[in-house]
PDB file of C-alpha atoms and ligand atoms in Angstrom:
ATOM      1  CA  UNK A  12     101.258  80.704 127.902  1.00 94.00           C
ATOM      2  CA  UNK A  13      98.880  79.215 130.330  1.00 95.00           C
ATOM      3  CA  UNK A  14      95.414  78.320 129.345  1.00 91.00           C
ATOM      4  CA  UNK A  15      92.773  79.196 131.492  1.00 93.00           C
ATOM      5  CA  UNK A  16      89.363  77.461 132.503  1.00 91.00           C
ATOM      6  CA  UNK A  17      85.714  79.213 133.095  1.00 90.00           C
ATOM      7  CA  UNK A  18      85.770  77.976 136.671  1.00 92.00           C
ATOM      8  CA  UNK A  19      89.201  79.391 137.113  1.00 95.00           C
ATOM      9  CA  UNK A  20      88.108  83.277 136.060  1.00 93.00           C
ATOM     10  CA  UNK A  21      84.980  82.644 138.366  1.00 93.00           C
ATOM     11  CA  UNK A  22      87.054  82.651 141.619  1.00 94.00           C
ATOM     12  CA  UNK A  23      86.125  85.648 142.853  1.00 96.00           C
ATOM     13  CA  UNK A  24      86.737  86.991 145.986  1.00 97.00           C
ATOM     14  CA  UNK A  25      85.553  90.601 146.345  1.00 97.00           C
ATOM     15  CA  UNK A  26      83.566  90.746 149.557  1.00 97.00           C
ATOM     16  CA  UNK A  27      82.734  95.016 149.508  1.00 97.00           C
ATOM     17  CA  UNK A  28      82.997  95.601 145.688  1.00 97.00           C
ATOM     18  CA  UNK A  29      81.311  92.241 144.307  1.00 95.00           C
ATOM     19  CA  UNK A  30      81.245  90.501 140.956  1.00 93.00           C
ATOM     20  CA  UNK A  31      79.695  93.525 138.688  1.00 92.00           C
ATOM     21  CA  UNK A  32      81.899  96.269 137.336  1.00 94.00           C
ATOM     22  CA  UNK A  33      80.672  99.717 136.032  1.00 96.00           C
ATOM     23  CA  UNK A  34      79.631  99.320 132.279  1.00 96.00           C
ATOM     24  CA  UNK A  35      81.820 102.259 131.398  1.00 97.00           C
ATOM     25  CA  UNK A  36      84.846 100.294 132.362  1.00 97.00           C
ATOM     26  CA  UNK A  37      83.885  97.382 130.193  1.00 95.00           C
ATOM     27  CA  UNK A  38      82.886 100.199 127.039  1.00 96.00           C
ATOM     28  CA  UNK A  39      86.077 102.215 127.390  1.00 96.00           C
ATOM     29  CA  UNK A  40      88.631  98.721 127.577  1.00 95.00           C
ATOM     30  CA  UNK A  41      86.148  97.009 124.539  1.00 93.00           C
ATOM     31  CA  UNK A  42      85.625 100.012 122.507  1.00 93.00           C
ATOM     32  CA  UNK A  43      88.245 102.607 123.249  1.00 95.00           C
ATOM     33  CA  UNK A  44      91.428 100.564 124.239  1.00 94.00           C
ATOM     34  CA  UNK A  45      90.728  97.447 121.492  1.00 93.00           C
ATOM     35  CA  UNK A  46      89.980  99.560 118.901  1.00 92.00           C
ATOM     36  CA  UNK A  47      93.437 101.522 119.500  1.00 94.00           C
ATOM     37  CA  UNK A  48      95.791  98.417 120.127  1.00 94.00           C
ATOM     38  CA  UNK A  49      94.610  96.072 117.392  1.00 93.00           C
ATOM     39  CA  UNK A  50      92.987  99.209 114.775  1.00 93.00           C
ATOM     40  CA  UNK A  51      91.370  97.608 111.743  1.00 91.00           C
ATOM     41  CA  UNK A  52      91.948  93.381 113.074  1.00 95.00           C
ATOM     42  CA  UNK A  53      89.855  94.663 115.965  1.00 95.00           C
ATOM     43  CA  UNK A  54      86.566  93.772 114.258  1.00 95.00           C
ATOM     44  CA  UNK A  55      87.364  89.988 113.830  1.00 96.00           C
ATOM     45  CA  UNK A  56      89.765  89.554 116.758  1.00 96.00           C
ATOM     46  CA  UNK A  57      86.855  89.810 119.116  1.00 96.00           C
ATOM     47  CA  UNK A  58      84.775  87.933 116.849  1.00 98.00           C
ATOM     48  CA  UNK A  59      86.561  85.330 117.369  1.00 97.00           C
ATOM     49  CA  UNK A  60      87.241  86.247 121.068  1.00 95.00           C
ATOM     50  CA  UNK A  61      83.282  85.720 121.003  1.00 96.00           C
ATOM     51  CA  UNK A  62      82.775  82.830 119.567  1.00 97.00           C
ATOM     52  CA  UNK A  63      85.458  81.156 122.103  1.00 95.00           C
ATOM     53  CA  UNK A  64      83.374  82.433 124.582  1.00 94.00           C
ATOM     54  CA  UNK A  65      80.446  81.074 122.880  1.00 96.00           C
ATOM     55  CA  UNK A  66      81.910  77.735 122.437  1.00 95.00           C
ATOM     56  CA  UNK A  67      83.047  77.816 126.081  1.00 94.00           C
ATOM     57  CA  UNK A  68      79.774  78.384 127.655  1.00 95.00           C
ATOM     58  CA  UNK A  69      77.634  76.283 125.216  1.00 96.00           C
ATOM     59  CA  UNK A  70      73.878  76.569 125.048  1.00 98.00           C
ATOM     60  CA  UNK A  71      71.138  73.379 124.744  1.00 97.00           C
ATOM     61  CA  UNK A  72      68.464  74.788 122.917  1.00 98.00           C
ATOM     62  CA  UNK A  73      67.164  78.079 121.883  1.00 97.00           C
ATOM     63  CA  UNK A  74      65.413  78.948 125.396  1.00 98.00           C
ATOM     64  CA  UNK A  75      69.105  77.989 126.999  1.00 98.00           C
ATOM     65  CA  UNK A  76      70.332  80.505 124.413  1.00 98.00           C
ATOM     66  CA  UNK A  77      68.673  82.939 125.628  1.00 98.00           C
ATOM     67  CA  UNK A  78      68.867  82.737 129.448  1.00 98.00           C
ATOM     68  CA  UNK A  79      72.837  82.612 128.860  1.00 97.00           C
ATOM     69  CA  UNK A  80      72.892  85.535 126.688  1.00 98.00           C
ATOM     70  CA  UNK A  81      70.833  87.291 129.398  1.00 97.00           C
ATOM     71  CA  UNK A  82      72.758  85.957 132.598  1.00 95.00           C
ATOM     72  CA  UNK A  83      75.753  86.776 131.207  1.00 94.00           C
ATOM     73  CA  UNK A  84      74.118  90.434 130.493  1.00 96.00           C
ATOM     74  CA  UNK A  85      75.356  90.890 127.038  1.00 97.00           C
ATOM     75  CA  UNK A  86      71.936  91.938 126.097  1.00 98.00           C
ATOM     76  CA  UNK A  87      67.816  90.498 125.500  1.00 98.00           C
ATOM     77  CA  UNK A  88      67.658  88.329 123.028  1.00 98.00           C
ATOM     78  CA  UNK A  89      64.715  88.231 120.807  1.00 98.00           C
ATOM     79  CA  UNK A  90      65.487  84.778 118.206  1.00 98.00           C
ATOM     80  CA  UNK A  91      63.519  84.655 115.063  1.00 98.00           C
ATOM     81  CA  UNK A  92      64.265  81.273 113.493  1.00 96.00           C
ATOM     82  CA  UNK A  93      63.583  81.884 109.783  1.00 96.00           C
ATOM     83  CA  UNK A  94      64.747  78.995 107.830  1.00 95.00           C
ATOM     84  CA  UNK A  95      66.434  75.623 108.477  1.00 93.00           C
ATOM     85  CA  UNK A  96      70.011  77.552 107.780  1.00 96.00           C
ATOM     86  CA  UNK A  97      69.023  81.213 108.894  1.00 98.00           C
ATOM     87  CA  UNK A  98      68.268  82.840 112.261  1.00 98.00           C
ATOM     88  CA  UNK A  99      67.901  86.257 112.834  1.00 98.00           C
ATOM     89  CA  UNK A 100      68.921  87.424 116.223  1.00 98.00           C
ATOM     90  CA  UNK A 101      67.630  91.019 118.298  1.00 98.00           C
ATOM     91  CA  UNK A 102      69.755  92.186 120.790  1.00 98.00           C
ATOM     92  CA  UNK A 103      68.149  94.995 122.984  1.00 98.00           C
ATOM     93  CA  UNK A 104      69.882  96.123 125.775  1.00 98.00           C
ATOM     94  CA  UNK A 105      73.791  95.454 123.630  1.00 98.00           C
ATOM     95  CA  UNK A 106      76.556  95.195 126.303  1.00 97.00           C
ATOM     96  CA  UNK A 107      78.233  97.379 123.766  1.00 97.00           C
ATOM     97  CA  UNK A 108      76.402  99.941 122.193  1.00 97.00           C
ATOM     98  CA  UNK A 109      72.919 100.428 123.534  1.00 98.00           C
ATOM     99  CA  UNK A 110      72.207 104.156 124.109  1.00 97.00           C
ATOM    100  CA  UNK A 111      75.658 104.695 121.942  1.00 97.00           C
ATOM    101  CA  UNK A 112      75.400 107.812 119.149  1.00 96.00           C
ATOM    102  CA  UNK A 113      75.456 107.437 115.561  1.00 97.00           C
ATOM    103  CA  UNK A 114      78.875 106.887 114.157  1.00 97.00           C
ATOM    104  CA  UNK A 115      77.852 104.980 111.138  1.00 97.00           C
ATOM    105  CA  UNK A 116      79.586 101.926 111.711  1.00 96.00           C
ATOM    106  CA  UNK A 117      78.608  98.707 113.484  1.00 97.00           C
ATOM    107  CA  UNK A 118      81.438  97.217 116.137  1.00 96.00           C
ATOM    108  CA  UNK A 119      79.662  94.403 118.229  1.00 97.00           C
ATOM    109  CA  UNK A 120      81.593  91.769 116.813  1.00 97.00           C
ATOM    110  CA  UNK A 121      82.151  90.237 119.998  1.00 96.00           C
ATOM    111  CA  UNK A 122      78.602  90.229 120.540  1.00 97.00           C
ATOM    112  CA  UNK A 123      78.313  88.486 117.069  1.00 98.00           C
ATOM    113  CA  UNK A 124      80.864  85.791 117.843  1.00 98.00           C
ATOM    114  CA  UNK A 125      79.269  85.291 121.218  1.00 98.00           C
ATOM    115  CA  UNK A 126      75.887  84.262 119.322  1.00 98.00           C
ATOM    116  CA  UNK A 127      77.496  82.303 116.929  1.00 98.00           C
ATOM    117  CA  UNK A 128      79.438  80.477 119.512  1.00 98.00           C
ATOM    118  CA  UNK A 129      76.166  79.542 121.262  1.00 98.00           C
ATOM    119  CA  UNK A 130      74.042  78.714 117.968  1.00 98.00           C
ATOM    120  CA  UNK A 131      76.572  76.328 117.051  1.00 97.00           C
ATOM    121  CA  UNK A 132      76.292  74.576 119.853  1.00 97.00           C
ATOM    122  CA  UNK A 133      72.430  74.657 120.046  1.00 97.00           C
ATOM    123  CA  UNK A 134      72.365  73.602 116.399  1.00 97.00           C
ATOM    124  CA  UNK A 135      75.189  71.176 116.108  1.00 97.00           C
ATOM    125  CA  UNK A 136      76.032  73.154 113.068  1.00 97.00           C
ATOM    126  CA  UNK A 137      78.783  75.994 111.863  1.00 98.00           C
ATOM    127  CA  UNK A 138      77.266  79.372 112.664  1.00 98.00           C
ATOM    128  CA  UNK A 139      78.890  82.914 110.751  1.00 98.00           C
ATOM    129  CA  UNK A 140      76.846  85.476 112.298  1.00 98.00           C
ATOM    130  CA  UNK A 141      76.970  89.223 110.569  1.00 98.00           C
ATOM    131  CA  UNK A 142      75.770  92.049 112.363  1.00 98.00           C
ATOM    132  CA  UNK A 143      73.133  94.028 109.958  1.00 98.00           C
ATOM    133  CA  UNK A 144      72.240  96.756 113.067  1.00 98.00           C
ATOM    134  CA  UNK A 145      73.044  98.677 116.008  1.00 98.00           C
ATOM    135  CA  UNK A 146      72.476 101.912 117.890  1.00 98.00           C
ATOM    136  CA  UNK A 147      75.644 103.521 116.277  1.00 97.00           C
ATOM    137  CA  UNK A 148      73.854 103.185 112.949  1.00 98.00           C
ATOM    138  CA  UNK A 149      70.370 104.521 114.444  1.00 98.00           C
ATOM    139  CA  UNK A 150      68.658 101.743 115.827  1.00 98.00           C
ATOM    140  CA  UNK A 151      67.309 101.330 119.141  1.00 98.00           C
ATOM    141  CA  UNK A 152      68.532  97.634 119.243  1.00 98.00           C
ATOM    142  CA  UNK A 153      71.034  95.299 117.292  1.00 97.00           C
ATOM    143  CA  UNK A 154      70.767  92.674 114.938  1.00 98.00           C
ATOM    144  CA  UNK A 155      72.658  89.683 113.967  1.00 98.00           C
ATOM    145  CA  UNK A 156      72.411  87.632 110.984  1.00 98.00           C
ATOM    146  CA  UNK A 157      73.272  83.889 111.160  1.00 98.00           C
ATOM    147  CA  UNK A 158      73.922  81.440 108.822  1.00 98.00           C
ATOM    148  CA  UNK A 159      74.090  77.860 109.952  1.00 98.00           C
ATOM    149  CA  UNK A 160      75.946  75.024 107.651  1.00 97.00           C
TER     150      UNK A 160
HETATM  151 ZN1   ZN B 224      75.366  96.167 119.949  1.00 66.74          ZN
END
């Protein structure tokens, strides 16, 4: 199977409908359709779907960290840097659950592997990032524990 390249996904030619799809489409494929094909290996499949993408993308530094997390409009970072080895990540706005209802489980692991992705490249350093909120657990914003090492 073919490997493909960032530049080669960003070929897009839509001239009436654009670049941006309804949300909904992206929630119902992520969180409906995912969930149902892979059940329970969803959770760290897109994990480490995310932290591909991560890797991928790369950030510099932590201000590059955020501008790609916004661009690519997976939410608004807020980065609290609280030790050498741990940095605690906001997400407001989550591509995948903000305004979601309480389910009592947590299921932006993409999201999660998306940060980690980055931080490891901003830190030069392993990243395992665990998500410790989200609007499904009743939040109004998610959070992302990372461990660097
Ligand atoms: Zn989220």
């Amino acid at each position: 199977m073919k490997e493909y390249s960032i530049e080669e996904v960003s070929n897009i030619v839509r001239p009436q409908l654009g670049e941006d799809i309804p949300l909904t489409l992206y929630r119902i494929l992520r969180v409906i359709g995912m969930r149902k094909i892979l059940g329970e290996t969803s959770g760290p499949t897109l994990y480490m779907m995310g932290k591909q993408v991560g890797t991928m993308i790369g950030a510099k530094d932590l201000g590059d960290f955020e501008a790609k997390i916004k661009e690519l409009k997976v939410g608004i970072p807020e980065v609290q840097v609280v030790e050498d080895d741990h940095v605690v990540v906001k997400l407001y706005e989550c591509i995948t659950c903000a305004g979601f209802v309480y389910t009592g489980e947590m299921f932006c692991d993409m999201e999660s592997g998306i940060i980690a992705g980055l931080l490891e490249a901003v830190f030069k350093k392993k990243a395992k990032s665990t998500q410790t909120k989200s609007w499904s657990v009743g939040y109004n914003y998610c959070e992302f524990e990372v461990m660097l090492y």
